[in-house]
Short mmCIF file of C-alpha atoms and ligand atoms in Angstrom, two decimals:
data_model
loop_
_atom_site.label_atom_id
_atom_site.label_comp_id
_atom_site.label_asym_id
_atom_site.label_seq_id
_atom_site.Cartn_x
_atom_site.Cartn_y
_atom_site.Cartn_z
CA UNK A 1 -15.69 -6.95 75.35
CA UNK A 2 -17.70 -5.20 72.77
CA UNK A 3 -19.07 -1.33 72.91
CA UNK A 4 -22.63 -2.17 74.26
CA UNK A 5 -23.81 1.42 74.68
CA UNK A 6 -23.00 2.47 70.86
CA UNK A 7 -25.53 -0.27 70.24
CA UNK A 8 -27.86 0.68 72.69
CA UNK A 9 -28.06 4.05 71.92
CA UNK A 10 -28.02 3.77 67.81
CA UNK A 11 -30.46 0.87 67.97
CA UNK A 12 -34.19 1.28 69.57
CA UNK A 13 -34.72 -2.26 69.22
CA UNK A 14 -31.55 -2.93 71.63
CA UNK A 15 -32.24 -0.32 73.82
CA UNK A 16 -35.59 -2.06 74.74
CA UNK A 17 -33.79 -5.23 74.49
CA UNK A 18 -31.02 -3.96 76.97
CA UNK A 19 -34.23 -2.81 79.14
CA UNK A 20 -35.74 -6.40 79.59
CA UNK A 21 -38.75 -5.25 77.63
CA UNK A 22 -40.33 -7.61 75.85
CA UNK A 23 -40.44 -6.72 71.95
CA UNK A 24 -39.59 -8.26 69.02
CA UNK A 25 -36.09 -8.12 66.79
CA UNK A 26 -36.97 -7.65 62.52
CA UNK A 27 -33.93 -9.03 60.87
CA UNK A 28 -33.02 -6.10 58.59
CA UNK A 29 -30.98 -8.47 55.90
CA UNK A 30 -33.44 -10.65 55.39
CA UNK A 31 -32.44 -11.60 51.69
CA UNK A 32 -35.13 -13.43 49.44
CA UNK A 33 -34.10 -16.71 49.30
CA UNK A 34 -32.40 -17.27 45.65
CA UNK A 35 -30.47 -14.35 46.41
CA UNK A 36 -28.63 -16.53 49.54
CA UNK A 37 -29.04 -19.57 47.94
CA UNK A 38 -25.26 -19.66 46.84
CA UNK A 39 -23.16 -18.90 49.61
CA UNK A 40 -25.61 -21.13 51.93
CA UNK A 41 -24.95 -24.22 49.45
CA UNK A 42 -21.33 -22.99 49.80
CA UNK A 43 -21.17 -23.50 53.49
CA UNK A 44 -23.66 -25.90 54.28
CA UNK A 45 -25.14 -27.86 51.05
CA UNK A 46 -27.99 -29.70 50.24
CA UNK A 47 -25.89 -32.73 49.75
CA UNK A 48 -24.88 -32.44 53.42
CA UNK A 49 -28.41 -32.45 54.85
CA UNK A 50 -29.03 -35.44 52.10
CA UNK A 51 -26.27 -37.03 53.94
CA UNK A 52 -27.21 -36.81 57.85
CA UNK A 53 -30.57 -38.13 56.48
CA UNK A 54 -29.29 -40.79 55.10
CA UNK A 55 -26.42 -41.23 57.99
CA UNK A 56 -29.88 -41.28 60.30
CA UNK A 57 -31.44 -43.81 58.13
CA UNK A 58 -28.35 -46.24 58.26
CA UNK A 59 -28.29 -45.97 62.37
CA UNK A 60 -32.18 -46.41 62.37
CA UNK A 61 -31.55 -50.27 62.64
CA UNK A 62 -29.14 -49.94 65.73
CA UNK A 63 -31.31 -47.35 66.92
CA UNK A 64 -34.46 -49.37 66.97
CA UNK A 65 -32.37 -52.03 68.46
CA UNK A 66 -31.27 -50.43 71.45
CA UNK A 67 -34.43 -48.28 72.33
CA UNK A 68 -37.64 -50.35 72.15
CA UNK A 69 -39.58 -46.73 71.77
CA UNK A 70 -38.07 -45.91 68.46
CA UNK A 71 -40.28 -49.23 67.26
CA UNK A 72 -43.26 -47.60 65.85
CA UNK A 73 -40.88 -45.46 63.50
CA UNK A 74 -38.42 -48.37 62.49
CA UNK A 75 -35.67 -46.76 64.56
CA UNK A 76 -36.22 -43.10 63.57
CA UNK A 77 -36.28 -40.30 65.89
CA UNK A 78 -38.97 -37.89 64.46
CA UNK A 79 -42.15 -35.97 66.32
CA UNK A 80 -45.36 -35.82 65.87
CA UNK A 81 -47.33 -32.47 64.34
CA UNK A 82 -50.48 -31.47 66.14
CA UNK A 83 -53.01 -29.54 65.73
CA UNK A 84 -53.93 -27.02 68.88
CA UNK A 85 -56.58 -25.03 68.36
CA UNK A 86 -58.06 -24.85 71.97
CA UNK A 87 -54.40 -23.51 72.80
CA UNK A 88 -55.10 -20.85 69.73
CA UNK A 89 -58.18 -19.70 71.36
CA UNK A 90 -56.68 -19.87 74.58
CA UNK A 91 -53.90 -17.71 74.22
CA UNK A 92 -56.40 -15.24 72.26
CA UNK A 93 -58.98 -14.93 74.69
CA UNK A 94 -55.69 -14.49 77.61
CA UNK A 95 -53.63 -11.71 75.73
CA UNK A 96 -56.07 -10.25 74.03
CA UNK A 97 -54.21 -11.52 70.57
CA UNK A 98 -54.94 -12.68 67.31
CA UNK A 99 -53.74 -16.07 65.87
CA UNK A 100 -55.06 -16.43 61.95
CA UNK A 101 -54.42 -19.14 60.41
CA UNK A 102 -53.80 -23.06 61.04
CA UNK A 103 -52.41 -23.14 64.55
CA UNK A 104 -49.90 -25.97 65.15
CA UNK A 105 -47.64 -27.71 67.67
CA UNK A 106 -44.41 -29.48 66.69
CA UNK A 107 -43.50 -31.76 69.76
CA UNK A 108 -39.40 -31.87 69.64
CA UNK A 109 -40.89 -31.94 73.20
CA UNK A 110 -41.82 -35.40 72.73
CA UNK A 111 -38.99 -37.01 70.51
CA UNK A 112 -37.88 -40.39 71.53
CA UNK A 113 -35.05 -41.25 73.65
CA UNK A 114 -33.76 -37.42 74.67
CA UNK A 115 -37.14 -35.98 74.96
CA UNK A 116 -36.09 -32.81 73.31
CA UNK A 117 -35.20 -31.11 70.11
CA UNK A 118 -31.39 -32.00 71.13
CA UNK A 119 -32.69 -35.32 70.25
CA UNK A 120 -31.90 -34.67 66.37
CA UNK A 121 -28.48 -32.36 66.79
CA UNK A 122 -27.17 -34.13 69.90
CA UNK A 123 -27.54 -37.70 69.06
CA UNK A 124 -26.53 -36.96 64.96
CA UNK A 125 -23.24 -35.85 66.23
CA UNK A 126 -22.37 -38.75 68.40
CA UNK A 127 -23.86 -41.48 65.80
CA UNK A 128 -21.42 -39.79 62.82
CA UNK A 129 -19.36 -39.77 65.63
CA UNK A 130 -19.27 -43.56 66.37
CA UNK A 131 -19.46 -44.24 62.52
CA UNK A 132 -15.93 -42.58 61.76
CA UNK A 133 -14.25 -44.34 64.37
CA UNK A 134 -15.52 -47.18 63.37
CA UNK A 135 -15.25 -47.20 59.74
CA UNK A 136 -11.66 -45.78 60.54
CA UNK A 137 -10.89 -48.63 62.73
CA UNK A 138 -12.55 -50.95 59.90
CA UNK A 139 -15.36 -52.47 62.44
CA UNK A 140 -18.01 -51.30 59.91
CA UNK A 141 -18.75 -50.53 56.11
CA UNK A 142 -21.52 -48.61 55.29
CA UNK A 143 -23.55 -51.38 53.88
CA UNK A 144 -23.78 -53.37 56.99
CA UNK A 145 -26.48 -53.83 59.54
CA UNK A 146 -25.71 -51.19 61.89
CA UNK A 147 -27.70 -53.22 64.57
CA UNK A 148 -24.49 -54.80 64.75
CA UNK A 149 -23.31 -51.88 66.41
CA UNK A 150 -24.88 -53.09 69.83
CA UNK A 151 -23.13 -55.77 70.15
CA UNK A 152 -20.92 -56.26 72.59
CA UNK A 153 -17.44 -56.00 70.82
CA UNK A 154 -18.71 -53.14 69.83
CA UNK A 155 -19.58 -51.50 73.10
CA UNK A 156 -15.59 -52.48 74.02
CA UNK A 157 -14.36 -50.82 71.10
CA UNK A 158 -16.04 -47.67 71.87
CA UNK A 159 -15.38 -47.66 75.45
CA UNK A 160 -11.44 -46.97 74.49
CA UNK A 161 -12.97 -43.48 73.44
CA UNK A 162 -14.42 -40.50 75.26
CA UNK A 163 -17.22 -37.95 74.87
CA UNK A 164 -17.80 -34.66 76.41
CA UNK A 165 -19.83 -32.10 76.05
CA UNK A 166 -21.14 -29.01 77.66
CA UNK A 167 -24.58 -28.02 78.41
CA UNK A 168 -27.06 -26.74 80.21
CA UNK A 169 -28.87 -29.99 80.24
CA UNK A 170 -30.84 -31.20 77.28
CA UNK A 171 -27.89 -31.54 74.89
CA UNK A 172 -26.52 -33.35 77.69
CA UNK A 173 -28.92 -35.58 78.23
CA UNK A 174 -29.14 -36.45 74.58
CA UNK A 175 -25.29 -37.04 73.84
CA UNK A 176 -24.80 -38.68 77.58
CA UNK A 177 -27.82 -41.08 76.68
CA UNK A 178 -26.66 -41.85 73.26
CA UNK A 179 -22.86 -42.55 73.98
CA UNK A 180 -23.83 -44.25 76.68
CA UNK A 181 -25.57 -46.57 74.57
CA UNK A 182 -22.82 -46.96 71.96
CA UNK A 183 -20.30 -47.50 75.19
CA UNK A 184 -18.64 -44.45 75.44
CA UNK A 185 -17.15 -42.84 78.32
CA UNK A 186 -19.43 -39.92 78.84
CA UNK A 187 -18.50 -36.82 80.70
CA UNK A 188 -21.25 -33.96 80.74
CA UNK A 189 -20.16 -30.45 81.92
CA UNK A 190 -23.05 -28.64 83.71
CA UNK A 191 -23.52 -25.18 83.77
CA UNK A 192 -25.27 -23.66 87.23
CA UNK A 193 -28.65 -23.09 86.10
CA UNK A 194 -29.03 -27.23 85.03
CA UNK A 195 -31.99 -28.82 86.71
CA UNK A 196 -31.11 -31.35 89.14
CA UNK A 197 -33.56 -34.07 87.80
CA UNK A 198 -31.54 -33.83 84.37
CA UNK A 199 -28.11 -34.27 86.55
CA UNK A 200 -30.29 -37.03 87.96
CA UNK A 201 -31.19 -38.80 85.04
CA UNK A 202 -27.85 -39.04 83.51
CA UNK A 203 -26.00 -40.35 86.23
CA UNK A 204 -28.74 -42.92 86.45
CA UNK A 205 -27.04 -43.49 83.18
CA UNK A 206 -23.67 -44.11 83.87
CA UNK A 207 -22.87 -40.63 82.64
CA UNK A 208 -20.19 -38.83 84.89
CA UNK A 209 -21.46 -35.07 85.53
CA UNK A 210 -19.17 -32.60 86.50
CA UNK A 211 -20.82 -29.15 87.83
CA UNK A 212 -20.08 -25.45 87.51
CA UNK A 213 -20.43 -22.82 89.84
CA UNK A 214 -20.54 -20.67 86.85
CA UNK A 215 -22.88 -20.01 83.38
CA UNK A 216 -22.78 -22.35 80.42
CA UNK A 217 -19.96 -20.43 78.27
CA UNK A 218 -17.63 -21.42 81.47
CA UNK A 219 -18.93 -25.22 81.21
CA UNK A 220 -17.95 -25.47 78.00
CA UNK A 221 -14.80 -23.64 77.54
CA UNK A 222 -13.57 -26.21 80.44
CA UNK A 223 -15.50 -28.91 78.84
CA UNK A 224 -13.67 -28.15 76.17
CA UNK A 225 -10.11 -27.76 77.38
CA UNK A 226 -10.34 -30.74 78.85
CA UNK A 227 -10.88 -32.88 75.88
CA UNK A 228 -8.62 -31.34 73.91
CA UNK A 229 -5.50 -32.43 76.64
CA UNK A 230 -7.12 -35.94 76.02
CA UNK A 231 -5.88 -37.29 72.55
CA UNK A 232 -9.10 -40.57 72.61
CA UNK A 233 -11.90 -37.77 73.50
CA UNK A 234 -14.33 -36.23 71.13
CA UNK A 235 -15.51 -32.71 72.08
CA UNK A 236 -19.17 -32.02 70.93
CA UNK A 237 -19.03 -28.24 70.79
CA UNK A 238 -22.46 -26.59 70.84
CA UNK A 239 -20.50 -22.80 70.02
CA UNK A 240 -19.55 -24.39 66.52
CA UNK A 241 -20.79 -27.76 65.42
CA UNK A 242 -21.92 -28.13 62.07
CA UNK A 243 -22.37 -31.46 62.92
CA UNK A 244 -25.24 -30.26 64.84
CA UNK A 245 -26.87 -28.40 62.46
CA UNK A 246 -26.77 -30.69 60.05
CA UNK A 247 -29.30 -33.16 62.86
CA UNK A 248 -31.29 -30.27 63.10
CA UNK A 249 -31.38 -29.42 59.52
CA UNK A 250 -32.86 -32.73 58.45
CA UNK A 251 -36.32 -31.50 60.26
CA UNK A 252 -37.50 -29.45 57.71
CA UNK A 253 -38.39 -32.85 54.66
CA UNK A 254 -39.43 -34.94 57.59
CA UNK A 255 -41.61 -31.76 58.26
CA UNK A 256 -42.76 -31.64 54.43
CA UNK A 257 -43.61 -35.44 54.44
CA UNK A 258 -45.76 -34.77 57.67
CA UNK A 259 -47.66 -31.54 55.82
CA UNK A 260 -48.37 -34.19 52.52
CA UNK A 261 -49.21 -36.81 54.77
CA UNK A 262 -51.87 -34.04 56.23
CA UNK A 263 -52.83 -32.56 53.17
CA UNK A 264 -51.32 -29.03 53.82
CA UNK A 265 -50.35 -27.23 51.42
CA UNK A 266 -47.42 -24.67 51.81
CA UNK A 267 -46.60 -22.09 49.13
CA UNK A 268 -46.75 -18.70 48.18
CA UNK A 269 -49.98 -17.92 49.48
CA UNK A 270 -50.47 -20.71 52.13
CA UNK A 271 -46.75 -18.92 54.20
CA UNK A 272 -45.85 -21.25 56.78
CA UNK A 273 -44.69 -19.16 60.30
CA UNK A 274 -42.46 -20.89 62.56
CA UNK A 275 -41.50 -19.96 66.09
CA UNK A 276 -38.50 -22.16 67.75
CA UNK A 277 -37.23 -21.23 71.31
CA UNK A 278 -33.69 -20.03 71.02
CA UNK A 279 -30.46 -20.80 73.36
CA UNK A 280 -27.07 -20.47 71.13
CA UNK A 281 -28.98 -20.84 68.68
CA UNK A 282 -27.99 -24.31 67.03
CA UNK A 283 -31.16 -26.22 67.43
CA UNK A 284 -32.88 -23.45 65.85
CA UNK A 285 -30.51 -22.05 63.76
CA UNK A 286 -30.30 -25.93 62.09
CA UNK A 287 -34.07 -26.59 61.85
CA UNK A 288 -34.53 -22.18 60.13
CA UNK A 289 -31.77 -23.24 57.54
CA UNK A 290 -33.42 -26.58 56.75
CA UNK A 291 -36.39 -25.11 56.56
CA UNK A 292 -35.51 -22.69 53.88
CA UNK A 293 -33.65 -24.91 51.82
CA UNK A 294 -37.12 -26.94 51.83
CA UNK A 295 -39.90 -23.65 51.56
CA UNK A 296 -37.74 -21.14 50.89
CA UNK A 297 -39.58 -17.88 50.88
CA UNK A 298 -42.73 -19.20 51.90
CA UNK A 299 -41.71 -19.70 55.39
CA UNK A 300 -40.94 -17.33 57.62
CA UNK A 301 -38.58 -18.13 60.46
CA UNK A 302 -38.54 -16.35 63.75
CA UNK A 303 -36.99 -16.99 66.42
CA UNK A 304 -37.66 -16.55 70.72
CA UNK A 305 -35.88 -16.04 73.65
CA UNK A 306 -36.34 -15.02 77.18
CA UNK A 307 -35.94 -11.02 78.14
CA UNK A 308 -33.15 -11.75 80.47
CA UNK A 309 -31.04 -13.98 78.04
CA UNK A 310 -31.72 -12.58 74.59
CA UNK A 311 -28.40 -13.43 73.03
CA UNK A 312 -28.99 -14.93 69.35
CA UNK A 313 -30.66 -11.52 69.25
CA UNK A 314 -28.15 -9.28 70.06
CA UNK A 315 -24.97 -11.45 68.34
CA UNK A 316 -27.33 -10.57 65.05
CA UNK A 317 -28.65 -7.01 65.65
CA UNK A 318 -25.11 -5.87 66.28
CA UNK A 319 -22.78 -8.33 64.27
CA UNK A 320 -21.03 -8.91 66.57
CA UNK A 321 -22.01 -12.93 66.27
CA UNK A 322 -20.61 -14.93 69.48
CA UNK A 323 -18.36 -11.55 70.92
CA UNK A 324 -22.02 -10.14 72.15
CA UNK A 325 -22.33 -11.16 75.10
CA UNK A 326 -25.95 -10.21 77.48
CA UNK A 327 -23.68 -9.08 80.78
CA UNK A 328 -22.19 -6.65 78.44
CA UNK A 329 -25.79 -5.27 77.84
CA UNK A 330 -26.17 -5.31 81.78
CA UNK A 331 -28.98 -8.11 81.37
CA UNK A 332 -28.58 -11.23 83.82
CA UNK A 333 -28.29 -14.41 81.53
CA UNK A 334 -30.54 -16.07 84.15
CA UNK A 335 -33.37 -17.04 83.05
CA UNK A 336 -36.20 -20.09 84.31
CA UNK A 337 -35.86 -21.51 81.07
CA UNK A 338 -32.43 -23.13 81.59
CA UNK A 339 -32.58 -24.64 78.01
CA UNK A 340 -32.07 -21.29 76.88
CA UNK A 341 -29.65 -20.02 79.45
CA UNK A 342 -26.88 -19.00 77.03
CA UNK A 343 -24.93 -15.71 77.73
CA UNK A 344 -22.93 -15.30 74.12
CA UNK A 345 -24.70 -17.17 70.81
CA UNK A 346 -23.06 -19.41 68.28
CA UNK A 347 -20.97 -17.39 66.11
CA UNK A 348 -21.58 -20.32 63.31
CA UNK A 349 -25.35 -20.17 63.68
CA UNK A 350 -25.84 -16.36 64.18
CA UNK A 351 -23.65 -16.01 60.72
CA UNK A 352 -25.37 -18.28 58.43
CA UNK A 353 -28.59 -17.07 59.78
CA UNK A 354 -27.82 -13.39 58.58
CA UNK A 355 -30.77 -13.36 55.65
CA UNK A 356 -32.45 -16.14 56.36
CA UNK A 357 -34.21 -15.43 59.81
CA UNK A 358 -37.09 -13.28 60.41
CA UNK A 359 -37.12 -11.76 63.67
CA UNK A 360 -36.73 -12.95 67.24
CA UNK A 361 -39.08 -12.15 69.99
CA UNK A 362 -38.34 -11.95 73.62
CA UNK A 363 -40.23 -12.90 76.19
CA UNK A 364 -40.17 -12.64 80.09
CA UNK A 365 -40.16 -15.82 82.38
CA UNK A 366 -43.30 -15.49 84.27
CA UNK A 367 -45.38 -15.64 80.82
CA UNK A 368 -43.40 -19.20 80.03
CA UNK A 369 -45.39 -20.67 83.14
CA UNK A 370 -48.48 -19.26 82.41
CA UNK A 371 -48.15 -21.05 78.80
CA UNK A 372 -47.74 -24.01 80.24
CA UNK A 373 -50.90 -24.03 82.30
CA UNK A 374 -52.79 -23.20 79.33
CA UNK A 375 -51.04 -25.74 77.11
CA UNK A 376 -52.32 -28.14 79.73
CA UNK A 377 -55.55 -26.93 80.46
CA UNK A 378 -56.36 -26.39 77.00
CA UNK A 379 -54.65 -29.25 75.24
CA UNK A 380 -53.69 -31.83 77.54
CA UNK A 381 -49.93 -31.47 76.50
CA UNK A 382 -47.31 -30.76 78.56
CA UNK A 383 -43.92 -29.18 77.65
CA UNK A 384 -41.13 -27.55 79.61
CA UNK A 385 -41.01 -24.36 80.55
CA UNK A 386 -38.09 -23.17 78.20
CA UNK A 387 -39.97 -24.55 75.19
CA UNK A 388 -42.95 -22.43 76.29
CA UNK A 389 -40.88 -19.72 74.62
CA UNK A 390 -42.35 -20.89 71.35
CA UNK A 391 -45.51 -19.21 72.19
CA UNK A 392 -44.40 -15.70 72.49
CA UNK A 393 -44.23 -15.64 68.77
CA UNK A 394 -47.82 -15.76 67.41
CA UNK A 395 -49.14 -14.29 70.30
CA UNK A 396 -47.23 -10.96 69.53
CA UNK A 397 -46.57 -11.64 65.09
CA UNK A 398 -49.48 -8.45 65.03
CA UNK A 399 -49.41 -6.84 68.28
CA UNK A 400 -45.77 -5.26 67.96
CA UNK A 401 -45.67 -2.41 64.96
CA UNK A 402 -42.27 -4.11 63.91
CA UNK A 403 -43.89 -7.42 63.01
CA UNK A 404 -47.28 -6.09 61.86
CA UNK A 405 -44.93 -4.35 59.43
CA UNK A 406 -42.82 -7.15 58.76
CA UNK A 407 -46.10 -9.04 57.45
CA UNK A 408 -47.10 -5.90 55.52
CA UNK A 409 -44.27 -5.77 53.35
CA UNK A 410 -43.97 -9.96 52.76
CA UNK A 411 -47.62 -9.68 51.64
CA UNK A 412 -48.81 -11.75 54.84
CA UNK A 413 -52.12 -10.00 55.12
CA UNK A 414 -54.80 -10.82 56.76
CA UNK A 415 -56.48 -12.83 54.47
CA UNK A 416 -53.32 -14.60 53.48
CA UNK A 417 -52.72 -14.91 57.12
CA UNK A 418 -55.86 -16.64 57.52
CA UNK A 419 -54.57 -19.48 54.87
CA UNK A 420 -51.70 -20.05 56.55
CA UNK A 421 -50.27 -22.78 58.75
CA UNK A 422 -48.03 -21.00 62.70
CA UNK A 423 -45.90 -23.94 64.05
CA UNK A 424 -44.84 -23.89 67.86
CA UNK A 425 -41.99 -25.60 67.74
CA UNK A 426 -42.10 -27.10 71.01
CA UNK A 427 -38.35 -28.29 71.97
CA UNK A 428 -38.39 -30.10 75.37
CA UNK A 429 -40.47 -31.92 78.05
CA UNK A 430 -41.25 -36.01 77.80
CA UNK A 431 -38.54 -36.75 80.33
CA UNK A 432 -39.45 -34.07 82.69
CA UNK A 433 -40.58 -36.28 86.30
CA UNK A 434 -43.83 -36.14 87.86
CA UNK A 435 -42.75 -33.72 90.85
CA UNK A 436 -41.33 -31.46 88.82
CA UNK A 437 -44.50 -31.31 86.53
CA UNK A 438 -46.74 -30.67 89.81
CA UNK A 439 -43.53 -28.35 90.82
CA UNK A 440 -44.01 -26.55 87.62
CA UNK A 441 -47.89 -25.92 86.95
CA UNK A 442 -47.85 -24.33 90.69
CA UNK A 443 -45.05 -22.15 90.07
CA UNK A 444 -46.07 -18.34 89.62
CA UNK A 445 -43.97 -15.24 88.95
CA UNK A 446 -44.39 -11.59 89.26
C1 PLP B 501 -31.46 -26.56 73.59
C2 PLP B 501 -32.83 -26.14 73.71
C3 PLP B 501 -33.32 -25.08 72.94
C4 PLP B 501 -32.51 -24.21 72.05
O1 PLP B 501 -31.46 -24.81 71.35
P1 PLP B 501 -30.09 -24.03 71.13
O2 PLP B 501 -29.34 -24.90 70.20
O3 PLP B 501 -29.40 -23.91 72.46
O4 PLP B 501 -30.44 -22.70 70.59
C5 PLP B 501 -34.66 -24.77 73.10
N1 PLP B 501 -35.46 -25.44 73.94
C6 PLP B 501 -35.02 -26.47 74.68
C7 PLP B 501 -35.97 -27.18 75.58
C8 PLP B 501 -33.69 -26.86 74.58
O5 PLP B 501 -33.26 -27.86 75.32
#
């Protein structure tokens, strides 16, 4: 257990993190990018994003085969990029704000099969996964059809294996949905604060859930121990996969094809400002890092999370990576946005991101609702309440002195500002039932 109150008491910024306040975290060692450039290439390359892209684009025929949705992209999982300025206006005229620039929605919420960011990181990990075993085994080369891959010799081949997995529901659902597809044995370990309809949906699946009493560092230390004890089961380990990031990472060109498709132009003085809703940090951690490779020091990278489970934040602002812990801080871990219910961060992900991130904002639960009403109201879109988070970011990039600083000294003024494009990067909601939605828009608190 680490020293929480030196940190507290040196730190202003963790003292009013350790108080639930909502504020905003400026990464300190934020390098300029050329100066990280070789010790991130070290550790995780361009070549290895170039690879999970193309790994993605060899699956895309198996992919396409199995879910009928993944048609209209030839088999590639990728979401679209909206424009939302009604939402821009709305959050303005509600907090009092200001929002320059191009205001814009990436829905993760909305990505095919997993209906969440995990979507990219969760289902990349059990596809490279299935292709090592299989290429092992000497089922598959990598210049076959990998449609071939549903068939079902295939399926009984990959039923001899196991995966598990721990989560507080979205990676779940994406690595239960995907091995269940391949034919897997699935096991999902389910931390307390996992919403029943996402328990639900995978054991619609076939997928066996097993549920903890306890938080999500619990479910996936057991998770873990027991697929270790079990010599034919894979353990996809959200504390440490670089498998992960690498899904994630290949984002940020998909991203760039999307702004050329759109005509936007990012550079030195059209900054591109992203806000991505933080757990342990992977998802995010893998879609900053791809980002940079791709814009480098023309985007800016921050990251959210709620008041009561603000632990990406506090693994960085104190180094102490995945040994911070929130109970040590005397903050709950429980938060309503169970996608980001995460006591202790990745220790990968809160390393690499040393000079590359930004900032993080927190922000407290009953303001994730409230986003999603206006989301609706103003946009028609709908996205779950822990990737409400997102919108925490521009809403406060110039209210708090830290970030109005921030953008002082990277030349973001306000004209620049104005030029600019601010991504919400929305990370979860197509799967989310009916009820729940209805359960959701009426839910209110103080
Ligand atoms: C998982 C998740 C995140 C954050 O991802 P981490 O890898 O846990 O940081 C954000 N939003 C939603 C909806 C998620 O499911």
């Amino acid at each position: 257990m680490i020293d929480a109150s030196k940190y507290i008491q040196q730190n202003p910024t963790i003292k009013e993190v350790a108080d639930k306040k909502e504020t905003v975290w400026i990464n300190p060692d934020l390098l300029p990018f050329a100066v990280t450039d070789g010790v991130c290439q070290l550790v995780v390359s361009d070549a290895d994003i170039a690879d999970a892209e193309e790994r993605l684009r060899r699956f895309a025929p198996f992919i396409r085969r199995c879910f009928p949705e993944t048609e209209a992209t030839g088999g590639l999982i990728e979401s679209p990029l909206e424009d939302i300025p009604a939402m821009g206006k709305a959050l303005e005229e509600t907090y009092g704000c200001s929002i320059p620039g191009r205001f814009m929605l990436k829905m993760d919420s909305h990505l095919a099969i997993a209906g969440s960011i995990k979507a990219r990181g969760g289902i990349y990990e059990v596809l490279k996964h299935a292709e090592d075993l299989a290429l092992a085994e000497g089922k598959l080369t990598e210049s076959d059809n990998y449609a071939k891959l549903a068939d079902e010799e295939m399926k009984a081949f990959f039923g001899r294996y196991t995966v598990q997995v721990g989560s507080t529901g979205n990676l779940g659902m994406s690595i239960g949905i995907m091995s269940a597809a391949l034919g897997f044995r699935v096991k999902v370990h389910m931390s307390a604060d996992a919403k029943q309809w996402k328990k639900d949906l995978l054991r619609s699946k076939g997928v066996e859930v097993i549920e903890y009493a306890d938080d999500y560092s619990k479910a996936v230390a057991e998770g873990r121990r027991l697929s270790d004890a079990d010599p034919t089961s894979y353990f996809v380990d959200d504390e440490k996969s670089v498998n992960l990031f690498l899904g994630y990472a290949v984002a940020a060109k998909r991203l760039k094809a999307q702004f050329e498709e759109k005509g936007i132009v990012v550079d030195a003085d059209h900054p591109l400002i992203v806000y991505i809703p933080t757990g342990v940090g992977g998802a995010p951690g893998g879609v900053s890092y791809g980002l940079k490779r791709v814009f480098k020091d023309d985007v800016h990278c921050f990251l959210v999370e709620p008041t009561q489970c603000p632990s990406v934040l506090l693994g960085m602002a104190t180094k102490e990576y995945e040994a911070a812990n929130v109970h040590d801080f005397g903050i709950s871990g429980m938060t309503e946005a169970d996608g980001l219910a995460c006591a202790s961060p990745s220790g990968f992900v809160t390393r690499i991101l040393g000079n590359l991130v930004s900032g993080d904002f927190t922000v407290a639960d009953n303001k994730l609702y409230d986003y999603l009403r206006l989301l609706d109201k103003s946009e028609g879109k709908r996205i779950e309440p822990s990737s409400c988070a997102a919108f925490a970011g521009p809403c406060s990039l110039l209210s708090y002195p830290g970030s109005r600083d921030y953008c002082a000294r990277h030349g973001l003024t306000e004209e620049v500002l104005g030029r600019s494009v601010q991504i919400a990067w929305a990370t979860g909601g197509r799967l989310v039932p009916a009820e729940v939605w209805e359960e959701y828009l009426a839910t209110y608190i103080d």
